[in-house]
Structures are given as C-alpha cells and as structure tokens.
Coordinates of C-alpha atoms in Angstrom, one line a residue:
Chain X
M1 CA 72.9 25.5 4.4
S2 CA 70.7 22.9 3.0
Q3 CA 67.3 23.9 2.2
E4 CA 64.5 21.4 1.6
P5 CA 62.7 22.0 -1.6
Q6 CA 59.5 23.8 -0.9
S7 CA 56.5 22.1 -2.3
P8 CA 53.7 24.4 -3.4
A9 CA 51.0 24.6 -0.7
V10 CA 48.3 22.1 -1.4
E11 CA 45.1 22.2 0.5
E12 CA 44.8 18.8 1.9
T13 CA 41.1 18.1 1.7
P14 CA 40.2 14.6 2.7
A15 CA 38.2 12.7 0.1
P16 CA 34.5 12.5 1.1
Q17 CA 33.5 9.3 2.7
Y18 CA 30.4 7.4 1.5
P19 CA 29.5 4.7 4.0
G20 CA 27.0 2.1 3.1
I21 CA 24.0 3.2 1.1
A22 CA 25.5 6.7 0.7
A23 CA 28.0 5.2 -1.9
L24 CA 25.1 4.0 -4.0
I25 CA 23.2 7.3 -3.7
H26 CA 26.4 9.2 -4.7
K27 CA 26.9 7.0 -7.7
K28 CA 23.3 7.4 -8.9
L29 CA 23.0 11.1 -8.1
P30 CA 26.5 12.5 -8.5
S31 CA 25.3 16.1 -8.9
I32 CA 23.8 16.5 -5.4
P33 CA 26.3 17.5 -2.7
F34 CA 25.9 15.9 0.7
V35 CA 27.9 15.0 3.7
A36 CA 27.4 11.4 4.8
T37 CA 28.0 10.2 8.3
E38 CA 27.1 7.0 10.2
T39 CA 24.6 7.0 13.1
K40 CA 24.2 4.1 15.5
D41 CA 22.2 2.0 13.0
N42 CA 22.1 3.7 9.6
V43 CA 23.5 6.4 7.3
D44 CA 22.8 10.1 7.6
L45 CA 23.0 12.5 4.6
R46 CA 23.3 16.1 5.5
I47 CA 22.1 18.7 2.9
G48 CA 20.9 22.2 2.7
P49 CA 17.2 23.0 2.1
E50 CA 17.9 24.1 -1.5
N51 CA 18.9 20.5 -2.5
L52 CA 16.1 18.7 -0.7
L53 CA 13.6 18.6 -3.5
E54 CA 16.1 17.4 -6.0
L55 CA 17.5 14.7 -3.7
A56 CA 14.1 13.5 -2.7
R57 CA 12.9 13.2 -6.3
G58 CA 16.1 11.4 -7.2
L59 CA 15.7 9.0 -4.3
K60 CA 12.2 8.2 -5.2
E61 CA 12.4 8.0 -9.0
T62 CA 15.9 6.7 -9.8
P63 CA 15.8 3.0 -10.7
G64 CA 18.0 1.1 -8.2
L65 CA 17.3 3.5 -5.4
D66 CA 13.5 3.3 -5.3
F67 CA 12.9 5.0 -2.0
D68 CA 9.1 4.7 -2.3
F69 CA 8.2 5.0 1.4
F70 CA 8.2 8.3 3.3
N71 CA 8.7 6.8 6.8
N72 CA 9.2 9.6 9.2
L73 CA 10.0 13.3 9.7
T74 CA 11.5 14.5 12.9
A75 CA 11.9 18.2 13.5
I76 CA 14.6 19.1 16.0
D77 CA 15.5 22.5 17.6
M78 CA 19.3 22.6 17.6
Q79 CA 19.3 26.0 19.3
E80 CA 22.3 28.1 17.9
E81 CA 22.7 25.6 14.9
G82 CA 19.2 26.3 13.7
L83 CA 16.4 23.8 13.0
Y84 CA 17.0 20.3 11.7
A85 CA 14.5 18.3 9.7
K86 CA 15.4 14.6 9.8
Y87 CA 13.7 12.6 7.1
F88 CA 13.7 8.9 7.1
F89 CA 13.1 7.2 3.7
A90 CA 12.9 3.5 3.1
S91 CA 12.5 1.3 0.1
Y92 CA 10.1 -1.6 0.1
K93 CA 11.5 -2.9 -3.2
Q94 CA 15.2 -2.7 -2.4
H95 CA 15.1 -3.3 1.4
H96 CA 17.3 -0.3 2.3
D97 CA 16.7 2.9 4.2
V98 CA 18.5 6.2 4.7
Q99 CA 18.2 9.3 6.9
V100 CA 18.4 12.7 5.4
T101 CA 19.1 15.7 7.6
V102 CA 18.2 19.1 6.3
V103 CA 19.8 22.0 8.1
T104 CA 18.0 25.3 8.2
P105 CA 20.0 28.3 9.5
P106 CA 18.5 30.3 12.4
G107 CA 15.8 32.7 11.3
E108 CA 15.2 31.0 8.0
P109 CA 12.9 28.1 8.7
N110 CA 11.8 27.6 5.0
I111 CA 12.0 24.2 3.5
P112 CA 10.3 22.7 0.4
S113 CA 7.3 20.5 0.9
L114 CA 7.5 16.9 -0.2
T115 CA 3.7 16.4 -0.4
G116 CA 3.9 16.3 -4.2
L117 CA 6.0 13.2 -4.0
W118 CA 4.6 11.3 -1.1
G119 CA 1.0 11.7 0.2
A120 CA 2.3 10.5 3.6
A121 CA 4.3 13.7 4.0
N122 CA 1.2 15.8 4.6
W123 CA 0.6 15.3 8.3
H124 CA 4.2 14.9 9.2
E125 CA 4.9 18.3 7.8
R126 CA 2.0 19.9 9.6
E127 CA 3.2 18.4 12.8
A128 CA 6.7 19.7 12.3
Y129 CA 5.3 23.1 11.4
E130 CA 3.4 23.5 14.7
M131 CA 5.9 21.8 16.9
V132 CA 9.1 23.7 16.0
G133 CA 8.0 26.3 13.4
L134 CA 9.5 24.9 10.2
V135 CA 7.7 26.4 7.2
F136 CA 7.0 24.0 4.3
D137 CA 6.8 25.9 1.0
G138 CA 4.2 24.4 -1.3
H139 CA 2.3 22.5 1.4
P140 CA -1.4 22.5 0.4
D141 CA -2.8 23.0 3.9
L142 CA -0.2 24.1 6.4
K143 CA -2.0 24.6 9.7
N144 CA -2.0 23.3 13.2
L145 CA -2.7 19.6 13.6
L146 CA -2.4 18.5 17.2
L147 CA -2.7 21.9 18.8
D148 CA -5.6 24.3 18.9
E149 CA -6.0 26.3 15.7
D150 CA -5.6 29.6 17.4
L151 CA -2.6 28.6 19.4
H152 CA 0.6 29.9 17.7
I153 CA 3.2 28.4 19.9
H154 CA 6.0 25.9 19.1
P155 CA 6.2 23.6 22.1
L156 CA 9.2 21.5 21.0
L157 CA 11.5 24.5 20.8
K158 CA 14.0 24.2 23.6
A159 CA 13.1 27.7 24.8
H160 CA 9.5 26.8 25.3
P161 CA 8.7 26.2 29.0
L162 CA 7.4 23.0 30.3
V163 CA 5.3 24.3 33.2
K164 CA 1.7 25.4 32.4
A165 CA 1.8 28.7 34.3
E166 CA 4.7 29.9 32.3
I167 CA 3.1 28.8 29.1
V168 CA -0.1 30.6 29.9
Q169 CA 1.8 33.7 30.9
G170 CA 3.7 33.6 27.6
I171 CA 0.6 33.3 25.5
E172 CA -1.1 36.2 27.4
D173 CA 1.9 38.3 26.8
A174 CA 1.7 37.6 23.0
T175 CA -2.1 37.7 22.6
P176 CA -3.8 39.6 25.4
G177 CA -7.2 38.2 26.4
F178 CA -6.5 34.7 25.2
K179 CA -8.4 32.0 27.2
F180 CA -6.3 28.9 27.8
Chain D
M1 CA -51.6 16.0 -17.6
S2 CA -50.9 13.3 -15.0
I3 CA -50.3 14.3 -11.5
W4 CA -47.9 11.3 -11.1
P5 CA -44.3 11.8 -11.9
T6 CA -43.0 10.2 -15.1
E7 CA -40.7 7.2 -14.7
R8 CA -37.6 9.4 -15.4
E9 CA -38.6 12.0 -12.9
Y10 CA -39.4 9.3 -10.3
I11 CA -35.8 7.9 -10.6
A12 CA -33.7 11.0 -11.1
G13 CA -35.9 13.9 -9.9
P14 CA -37.0 16.8 -12.1
E15 CA -34.2 18.5 -14.0
D16 CA -34.2 21.7 -12.1
F17 CA -34.2 20.0 -8.7
E18 CA -31.4 21.6 -6.8
T19 CA -29.3 19.7 -4.3
V20 CA -26.9 21.1 -1.8
D21 CA -24.0 19.3 0.0
M22 CA -24.6 18.8 3.6
T23 CA -22.0 18.9 6.4
I24 CA -22.0 16.3 9.1
N25 CA -19.9 16.5 12.2
I26 CA -18.9 13.2 13.9
G27 CA -17.1 13.4 17.2
P28 CA -15.1 14.2 19.2
A29 CA -17.1 12.2 21.6
H30 CA -18.9 9.6 19.5
P31 CA -19.0 5.8 19.9
A32 CA -18.0 5.2 16.3
T33 CA -14.7 7.2 16.6
H34 CA -13.1 4.8 19.1
G35 CA -11.8 7.7 21.2
V36 CA -11.7 11.4 21.1
F37 CA -11.5 11.9 17.3
R38 CA -13.5 14.3 15.2
M39 CA -14.2 14.3 11.5
I40 CA -16.3 16.6 9.3
L41 CA -17.9 14.8 6.4
T42 CA -19.4 16.7 3.5
V43 CA -22.1 14.5 1.9
D44 CA -23.9 14.7 -1.4
G45 CA -27.1 12.7 -0.6
E46 CA -25.6 9.6 1.0
R47 CA -22.2 9.8 -0.6
V48 CA -19.2 11.3 1.1
V49 CA -17.5 13.9 -1.1
D50 CA -15.1 15.3 1.4
C51 CA -13.7 14.4 4.8
E52 CA -11.6 16.4 7.1
P53 CA -10.2 14.7 10.2
F54 CA -9.4 16.7 13.4
I55 CA -7.0 15.2 15.9
G56 CA -5.2 16.4 19.0
Y57 CA -7.9 16.0 21.7
L58 CA -5.7 13.6 23.6
H59 CA -2.4 15.4 23.0
R60 CA -0.3 15.1 26.1
G61 CA 3.1 16.4 24.8
L62 CA 4.8 13.0 25.0
E63 CA 7.9 14.2 23.2
K64 CA 8.3 17.3 25.3
L65 CA 7.9 15.4 28.5
T66 CA 10.4 12.8 27.4
E67 CA 13.0 15.5 26.7
N68 CA 12.5 16.7 30.3
A69 CA 12.7 13.4 32.1
D70 CA 15.4 10.9 32.9
Y71 CA 15.7 7.9 30.5
R72 CA 14.1 5.6 33.0
Q73 CA 11.4 8.0 34.1
A74 CA 10.0 8.6 30.6
M75 CA 9.1 4.9 30.3
G76 CA 5.7 5.3 31.9
W77 CA 4.5 7.8 29.3
W78 CA 5.5 5.6 26.4
D79 CA 3.1 2.7 27.2
R80 CA 0.3 5.3 27.3
T81 CA 0.8 5.9 23.6
D82 CA -0.8 2.7 22.2
Y83 CA -2.7 2.0 25.4
L84 CA -4.1 -1.3 24.0
A85 CA -0.6 -2.8 23.7
G86 CA 1.5 -1.2 26.4
M87 CA 4.2 -3.8 26.3
S88 CA 5.1 -3.4 22.6
C89 CA 5.4 0.4 23.1
E90 CA 7.7 -0.1 26.0
M91 CA 9.8 -2.5 24.0
A92 CA 10.4 0.1 21.2
Y93 CA 11.3 2.8 23.7
C94 CA 13.7 0.5 25.6
M95 CA 15.3 -0.6 22.4
A96 CA 15.9 3.0 21.4
V97 CA 17.6 3.8 24.8
E98 CA 19.6 0.6 24.7
K99 CA 20.8 1.4 21.2
L100 CA 21.8 4.9 22.1
A101 CA 23.6 3.7 25.3
G102 CA 25.1 0.6 23.7
I103 CA 23.5 -1.8 26.3
Q104 CA 23.3 -5.5 25.5
I105 CA 20.4 -7.2 27.2
P106 CA 20.3 -10.8 28.4
E107 CA 18.8 -13.3 26.0
R108 CA 16.1 -14.5 28.4
A109 CA 14.9 -10.9 28.6
E110 CA 14.6 -10.7 24.8
Y111 CA 12.5 -13.8 24.7
I112 CA 10.2 -12.6 27.4
R113 CA 9.9 -9.3 25.7
V114 CA 8.8 -10.9 22.5
M115 CA 6.3 -13.1 24.3
M116 CA 4.8 -10.0 26.0
A117 CA 4.8 -8.0 22.8
E118 CA 3.0 -10.8 20.9
L119 CA 0.4 -11.2 23.7
S120 CA -0.2 -7.5 23.5
R121 CA -0.7 -7.8 19.8
I122 CA -3.3 -10.5 20.3
A123 CA -5.1 -8.4 22.9
S124 CA -5.0 -5.3 20.7
H125 CA -6.3 -7.2 17.7
F126 CA -9.1 -8.7 19.7
I127 CA -10.3 -5.3 20.6
A128 CA -9.9 -4.1 17.0
I129 CA -12.0 -6.9 15.7
G130 CA -14.5 -6.9 18.5
S131 CA -15.2 -3.2 18.2
F132 CA -15.1 -3.5 14.4
G133 CA -17.8 -6.1 14.6
Q134 CA -19.8 -3.7 16.7
D135 CA -19.3 -1.0 14.0
V136 CA -20.7 -3.3 11.3
G137 CA -23.7 -4.2 13.4
S138 CA -23.0 -7.3 15.5
F139 CA -24.2 -5.4 18.6
G140 CA -22.2 -6.4 21.6
T141 CA -21.7 -10.1 20.8
S142 CA -18.4 -9.8 19.0
F143 CA -17.2 -7.3 21.5
T144 CA -18.0 -9.5 24.5
Y145 CA -16.3 -12.5 22.8
A146 CA -13.2 -10.4 22.2
W147 CA -13.2 -8.8 25.6
R148 CA -13.2 -12.2 27.3
E149 CA -9.9 -13.2 25.8
R150 CA -8.4 -9.8 26.3
E151 CA -9.3 -9.9 30.0
R152 CA -7.5 -13.2 30.3
I153 CA -4.4 -11.8 28.7
Y154 CA -4.5 -8.7 30.9
D155 CA -4.9 -11.0 34.0
F156 CA -1.7 -12.6 33.0
F157 CA 0.0 -9.2 32.6
E158 CA -1.2 -8.3 36.1
E159 CA 0.4 -11.4 37.5
V160 CA 3.6 -10.7 35.7
A161 CA 4.0 -7.0 36.2
G162 CA 1.3 -5.8 38.7
D163 CA -0.6 -3.7 36.2
R164 CA -2.9 -4.5 33.3
M165 CA -2.9 -1.8 30.8
F166 CA 0.3 0.1 31.6
P167 CA 2.6 -2.6 33.0
T168 CA 5.9 -0.7 32.9
Y169 CA 7.4 -4.1 33.0
L170 CA 10.4 -3.5 30.7
R171 CA 13.5 -1.5 31.7
P172 CA 16.3 -0.1 29.6
G173 CA 18.7 -3.1 30.0
G174 CA 16.1 -5.9 30.4
L175 CA 13.1 -6.4 32.6
Q176 CA 11.9 -5.3 35.9
M177 CA 11.6 -8.8 37.3
D178 CA 11.4 -12.4 36.2
L179 CA 8.2 -14.3 35.2
P180 CA 6.1 -15.8 38.1
E181 CA 6.8 -19.4 38.9
N182 CA 3.8 -21.0 37.3
Y183 CA 4.1 -19.1 34.0
E184 CA 4.4 -22.0 31.7
P185 CA 1.1 -23.9 32.3
R186 CA -0.5 -20.5 32.7
V187 CA 0.6 -19.3 29.2
R188 CA -0.2 -22.6 27.6
W189 CA -3.7 -22.5 29.0
L190 CA -3.9 -18.9 27.7
I191 CA -2.9 -19.9 24.2
N192 CA -5.6 -22.5 24.1
S193 CA -8.1 -20.0 25.4
I194 CA -7.0 -17.5 22.7
R195 CA -7.3 -20.0 19.9
Q196 CA -10.8 -20.9 21.1
G197 CA -11.6 -17.2 21.2
I198 CA -10.3 -16.8 17.6
D199 CA -12.5 -19.7 16.5
D200 CA -15.5 -18.2 18.2
L201 CA -15.1 -14.8 16.6
D202 CA -14.3 -16.5 13.3
G203 CA -17.6 -18.4 13.4
L204 CA -19.5 -15.3 14.5
L205 CA -18.1 -12.9 11.9
T206 CA -16.3 -14.6 9.0
G207 CA -19.2 -17.0 8.6
N208 CA -21.8 -14.3 8.6
E209 CA -23.0 -13.4 5.2
I210 CA -24.3 -10.0 6.2
F211 CA -20.9 -9.0 7.7
V212 CA -19.0 -10.2 4.7
E213 CA -21.2 -8.5 2.2
R214 CA -21.0 -5.3 4.1
C215 CA -17.2 -5.3 4.1
R216 CA -16.4 -6.8 0.7
G217 CA -15.2 -4.3 -1.9
L218 CA -15.4 -1.4 0.5
S219 CA -12.6 1.2 0.4
E220 CA -10.3 -0.7 -1.9
I221 CA -6.7 0.5 -2.3
N222 CA -3.8 -0.9 -4.3
T223 CA -0.3 -1.5 -2.9
E224 CA 1.4 1.3 -4.7
R225 CA -1.0 3.9 -3.4
A226 CA -0.9 2.5 0.1
I227 CA 2.9 2.8 0.2
N228 CA 2.7 6.4 -1.1
L229 CA 0.2 7.3 1.6
G230 CA 2.5 5.7 4.3
L231 CA 0.1 2.9 5.3
T232 CA 1.8 0.2 7.3
G233 CA 1.0 -3.0 9.3
P234 CA -2.3 -4.8 8.5
M235 CA -3.3 -2.0 6.2
I236 CA -0.4 -2.7 3.8
R237 CA -0.6 -6.5 4.2
A238 CA -4.3 -6.3 3.3
T239 CA -3.3 -5.1 -0.2
G240 CA -1.5 -8.4 -0.7
Y241 CA 2.0 -7.2 0.0
A242 CA 3.8 -9.3 2.5
W243 CA 5.8 -6.7 4.5
D244 CA 6.4 -7.1 8.2
I245 CA 9.3 -5.4 10.1
R246 CA 9.6 -8.6 12.2
K247 CA 10.6 -10.6 9.1
D248 CA 12.1 -8.0 6.7
V249 CA 14.1 -5.9 9.1
P250 CA 14.3 -8.3 12.0
Y251 CA 14.9 -6.9 15.5
S252 CA 15.2 -8.5 18.9
V253 CA 15.1 -12.3 18.5
Y254 CA 12.3 -12.4 15.9
D255 CA 14.7 -14.1 13.4
Q256 CA 14.6 -17.2 15.7
F257 CA 10.9 -17.9 15.2
D258 CA 9.0 -19.7 12.5
F259 CA 5.9 -17.7 11.6
E260 CA 4.1 -16.5 8.5
I261 CA 3.0 -13.1 7.3
P262 CA -0.7 -13.3 6.4
T263 CA -1.8 -11.2 3.5
G264 CA -5.1 -10.2 2.0
F265 CA -6.4 -11.2 -1.4
G266 CA -5.0 -8.1 -3.1
T267 CA -7.9 -5.7 -3.1
G268 CA -7.0 -4.1 0.2
D269 CA -10.7 -3.7 1.1
V270 CA -12.2 -3.7 4.6
L271 CA -12.7 -7.4 4.6
D272 CA -9.1 -8.1 3.8
R273 CA -8.0 -5.9 6.7
Y274 CA -10.2 -7.9 9.0
L275 CA -9.0 -11.2 7.7
V276 CA -5.3 -10.2 8.0
R277 CA -5.8 -9.3 11.7
M278 CA -7.6 -12.5 12.3
A279 CA -4.7 -14.6 10.8
E280 CA -2.1 -12.5 12.5
M281 CA -3.5 -13.4 15.9
Y282 CA -3.1 -17.0 15.1
Q283 CA 0.5 -16.5 14.0
S284 CA 1.2 -14.6 17.2
T285 CA 0.1 -17.5 19.3
R286 CA 2.6 -19.6 17.4
I287 CA 5.4 -17.2 18.3
V288 CA 4.3 -17.2 22.0
E289 CA 4.4 -21.0 21.9
Q290 CA 7.9 -21.0 20.5
C291 CA 9.0 -18.5 23.1
L292 CA 8.0 -21.0 25.8
D293 CA 9.8 -23.8 24.1
K294 CA 13.0 -21.9 23.6
L295 CA 13.1 -19.7 26.7
P296 CA 16.7 -19.8 28.0
G297 CA 17.6 -19.4 31.6
G298 CA 19.7 -16.7 33.2
L299 CA 19.3 -13.1 34.2
V300 CA 16.6 -10.8 33.0
L301 CA 18.4 -7.5 33.7
H302 CA 21.8 -6.5 32.6
P303 CA 23.9 -6.9 35.8
D304 CA 26.2 -3.8 35.4
L305 CA 23.8 -1.0 34.6
P306 CA 24.8 2.4 35.8
K307 CA 22.6 4.1 38.4
T308 CA 21.9 6.9 36.0
I309 CA 22.1 6.3 32.3
R310 CA 24.2 9.1 30.7
I311 CA 24.6 9.1 26.9
D312 CA 27.0 11.2 24.8
D313 CA 26.3 12.2 21.2
A314 CA 24.4 9.5 19.5
E315 CA 21.3 9.1 17.4
C316 CA 19.3 6.1 16.2
Y317 CA 16.1 5.1 14.6
I318 CA 14.4 1.9 15.8
R319 CA 11.8 0.3 13.6
T320 CA 9.5 -2.1 15.2
E321 CA 6.3 -3.8 14.1
G322 CA 3.7 -2.4 16.5
T323 CA 0.2 -3.7 16.6
K324 CA -1.2 -1.1 14.3
G325 CA 1.7 -0.8 11.9
E326 CA 5.3 0.4 12.0
Y327 CA 6.0 1.8 15.5
S328 CA 9.3 3.5 15.2
V329 CA 11.3 5.7 17.6
Y330 CA 13.9 8.2 16.6
G331 CA 16.3 9.0 19.5
M332 CA 18.9 11.6 19.8
A333 CA 21.3 12.1 22.8
R334 CA 23.7 15.0 23.3
G335 CA 25.1 14.2 26.8
G336 CA 23.4 14.2 30.2
N337 CA 20.8 12.0 31.6
K338 CA 17.9 13.1 29.4
P339 CA 17.4 12.5 25.7
Y340 CA 17.8 15.6 23.5
R341 CA 14.9 14.5 21.3
M342 CA 12.7 11.4 21.1
K343 CA 10.2 11.2 18.3
L344 CA 7.5 8.6 17.8
R345 CA 6.4 7.5 14.4
S346 CA 3.1 6.2 15.4
P347 CA 1.3 3.9 12.9
S348 CA -2.2 5.1 13.8
F349 CA -1.2 8.6 13.0
C350 CA 0.1 7.7 9.6
N351 CA -2.8 5.4 8.7
L352 CA -5.3 7.9 9.8
S353 CA -3.8 10.6 7.6
A354 CA -5.0 8.5 4.6
L355 CA -8.6 8.6 5.9
K356 CA -9.8 11.2 3.4
E357 CA -8.7 9.1 0.4
L358 CA -10.2 5.9 1.8
V359 CA -13.6 7.4 2.8
V360 CA -14.4 9.7 -0.1
G361 CA -16.9 8.2 -2.6
H362 CA -18.5 5.8 -0.1
Y363 CA -21.8 6.0 1.9
V364 CA -21.9 7.8 5.2
A365 CA -22.8 4.6 7.0
D366 CA -19.7 2.9 5.5
A367 CA -17.5 5.8 6.7
V368 CA -17.8 4.5 10.2
I369 CA -16.9 1.0 9.1
I370 CA -13.8 2.2 7.2
L371 CA -12.7 4.2 10.2
G372 CA -13.1 1.1 12.3
S373 CA -11.1 -1.0 9.9
L374 CA -8.1 1.4 10.2
D375 CA -7.9 0.3 13.9
I376 CA -6.7 3.6 15.3
V377 CA -5.9 4.2 18.9
L378 CA -6.1 7.9 19.8
G379 CA -3.4 7.8 22.5
E380 CA -1.0 7.0 19.8
V381 CA -2.4 9.4 17.2
D382 CA -2.2 12.4 19.5
K383 CA 0.9 11.4 21.4

C-alpha cells in the first residue's frame, strides 16, 4: 500500500488584496488592518469603529496621502448586519479619493467623531445621528439637525414606516400626548 | 464739573457702563434668508459674536422616498432638490443609476445633458447674483435684469421638456425625447441674450463703487480653512484655488470642451465669490456653444433598456459639479427594482455648515450679505 506523504495541515489564507489606492494606504499605514474591496468606481476600505480615528488621522496627516477633504458621510441601516457609516475622503493635493466603511454591530451604534480633524464633519454627523441613530462620541453638539428637536425617531431605519399615519401612531405610542 | 462727557467717555462710554449681548432671530420666513431658513445671531452692539443656523423647514425625506420608489419614479424628487437647476440634479441622479446598472448612454444624449446642465448653471447663477445684488442694496434692478435672462432660459426648457423648473427631461439611459427642430438658432439667440444680460449686470454691479466697497474684504477665508470646512464650488474657487470637478475628475463628456476655471484673487471674500460666479456664467456659455458645434446625431435613449431596471449588489459614488458646489450622489443597490440607499451630498448643505465661522466678527447688516454670497437653495439643504 502506497501512502502519500501527509503534509502538515496549513491554513490556506489568501493574501489580502489591495486594489488601487488601498495599496498606497497599506504601505503608508501598515499597522491599521482593513479589508479592501472595489466598488463600481472606487475602492472601499472596511474597518471597525475602534480603528476609525487612527485611520482618519493617518489619511489626513501622512505626507503622500493628504486626504484633506471630508467629502461625505452616508449612514446605512443594513438590518441584521448592523449600521454602516460610509465615509468618503478626497485629496485636493493628490487627486485621489477613497471610501471607508465603518461597520458597527447591532445594538452598539457608537463611533468616534471626526469633528476634531475636519470641520466639515459636524453637520454630516448630526444628520447621520438623527437619520439612523449612529452615536458619535466626542461630537461637540450632537442633536437633531433636519428633524424637530423633540422628535426622537430615526426615519432612515428600514423598520421605520413610510406612511404618515403609522409614524404618528408610533410616536404616540412612544411619547403619549405628542402633537405631530 | 462739566456736565458734558469727556472726550474719552464720549468715545468709549463710562468705565462702569455695562453691556449685554442681544439675541436676534432671523427667519424662518424672512426675505434675506432666500427660503425657509432660520438663524439666531448673538450680537454685541453691531458685531455678531455667535450664530446658530437652524435648517429642516423644507425637509421632505428625499432619501427615504427614493428608497421606496422605482428607479425611474424617484427622478421627479431629485430635480426638486436644487430647484433652481433641476437639470443638473437629474443628471447626477441618472448618472448614479446608470453606473449602478452598467448602462451606456448614447453620445448625443451626453452632449444634450451637458448643454442643459450648463444652461441650468447659468440660470441658477443669474438668480444668485440678482438676489445677492438685492441683499446688498440694489433694490430690484439687479434682480429684474437677472430674472429676464432666467425666464428666457426657462422658456427654452419648456419648449424642450414641457416644464420650466422641474423638467424631468432626463431618463436613466438617456433622455425623454430629442430636442425640438429649431433648437440651434434658438440656443444661439439665447447665448447672445445671456451674454448681453451678463454685461448688463456687470455694468450695474461690478462698476458700482458702493457695491464693491460693501463686499470687498468681507468674510475672508483662506484655501486651507475652506477645504477643512468642506466648502466647494464657487466658494473654494473664490479663495484662489482652481478646483472644478468638471476639469479635475471629468465626468460625462466634459473632457471634450475647452473652458477655463475662473478663480478669485485669493482672499475668498464676498466680492471674489460674486466675481467667480460672474465669470463662470461666461464660461458656461462657451460650453453650450461648443455643444452646439459638436452635437453628434443618433439616438437619445438607449434602445435596449429593460422595462424595469433591476440591479444586483452594487455601489457607486458619483461626483458632479452642481451649480452651488460638489453635488454628489452615493448609490447602493441590493437587488430588486428599488435602490437600497441613495444619499445626496448637497453642496448648499455643506457650504451652509460653515456659516458660523464666516459670519462671526462681522456686522449684523453684513451677515445678510454673507448669507447671500453663499448662494444656498433650501430645497437642497433640507433634502
């Protein structure tokens, strides 16, 4: 009986791929773990909330990266996957841009605020706070922006109804006597 | 002892003279706020020491509505964001849907889209400058001059699409219909009329010493700070930094045109913002002219579009140069005939968030001018 020599079991982990701008970011900031994927038109870096502040500071202040422009923040309710905060950073100096996805697990919507790095983050974070309920730790003035001050609802959650009668009913259940 | 105050007391008041800060509410319905916008100014004498803006009076839940509508149905809400330039909003939305679905649109449609977007830009800037002149004190005249040209542009939109402010002329995949037969002489006449209108406004305002002295040196900001605050469009160009998405991250067929990016003199003050808008209108007429010269023939709508657009997992971020700044759309699809998430990065929203920093330290009367120079449109701020 011939028996093939058994090789010790090696966990085949594929080497992480760094498409486009992600390769440069990984080279400049090797200590920050992220998963890079390609979207339709640019590169997406997926990180946890604990790494956001470090990555953002690195992106902004590392020479060669120079992401000086806080372009956009999109908050998305991914239902059972939790809430996503999608940042879009761009660089005027280097003409490149990147998307950063911060994944918060369900029930833990806390994320560090970037208002200390970019003044532009202020209103974007307030909007994300009221629309889906992400809580930005360290934000100087986290309160409703587009909605009424007393209205503690998060309209862009997928569970939030679209029809007015259901919304009013929901608010009255939560805060009796509320006048809509 | 004299009953008259000494010279020192006359200028500065007695030493124990107590002053209190006063709070002034402006808006939400106030002619100077250009829409339903409210700000609370805290003033020390005539100087503004604090400013808190309140927005959301026109919030219509654009993003929630878009999530609950078919890709084509949602179009009509998007040209109600920047309601002074409906066509360019439609263009950004359609580009996002096309990018998600991977639809190529005919070249003729691209050129017509650019032409419409530039005409919208001119109409929007006319309103911006006309109403800004009114803020500064040119009662009515500048507004009437601007309105005349804007009406002519909207008349053309009506001929093309059947509606003036909310044309819904674009479709994911191209355009609703082709241009009317007599479009070419019509647009050439329009360009001449616009250039005459620019000259008229230029003579009325730029040559007016009172206007210039009122605006010069007001609310200065440097490029670095402007970038940090997220200012885009004419606001960033006024600081002397030549950045324009049309040139630097070209989309559609903007790389086919020869035009310049006007910039300010580097101080980023209110006068610079006005001058940049003025020069931009002229550059836009150049683009429209080149569109007419280069307009190719062919279809205006992709011939093989599905009846219902269904898109599997995809996401994209479309950056366009809107009339007020960078008008970008984030789109995410996860199957089905509705988007999972559509987010608008509206330039007015981002420019307005810097209002406090721009206004503090200036006179109350100038706060209105500074707000006018931001050129906000509340449909876009409040979504």
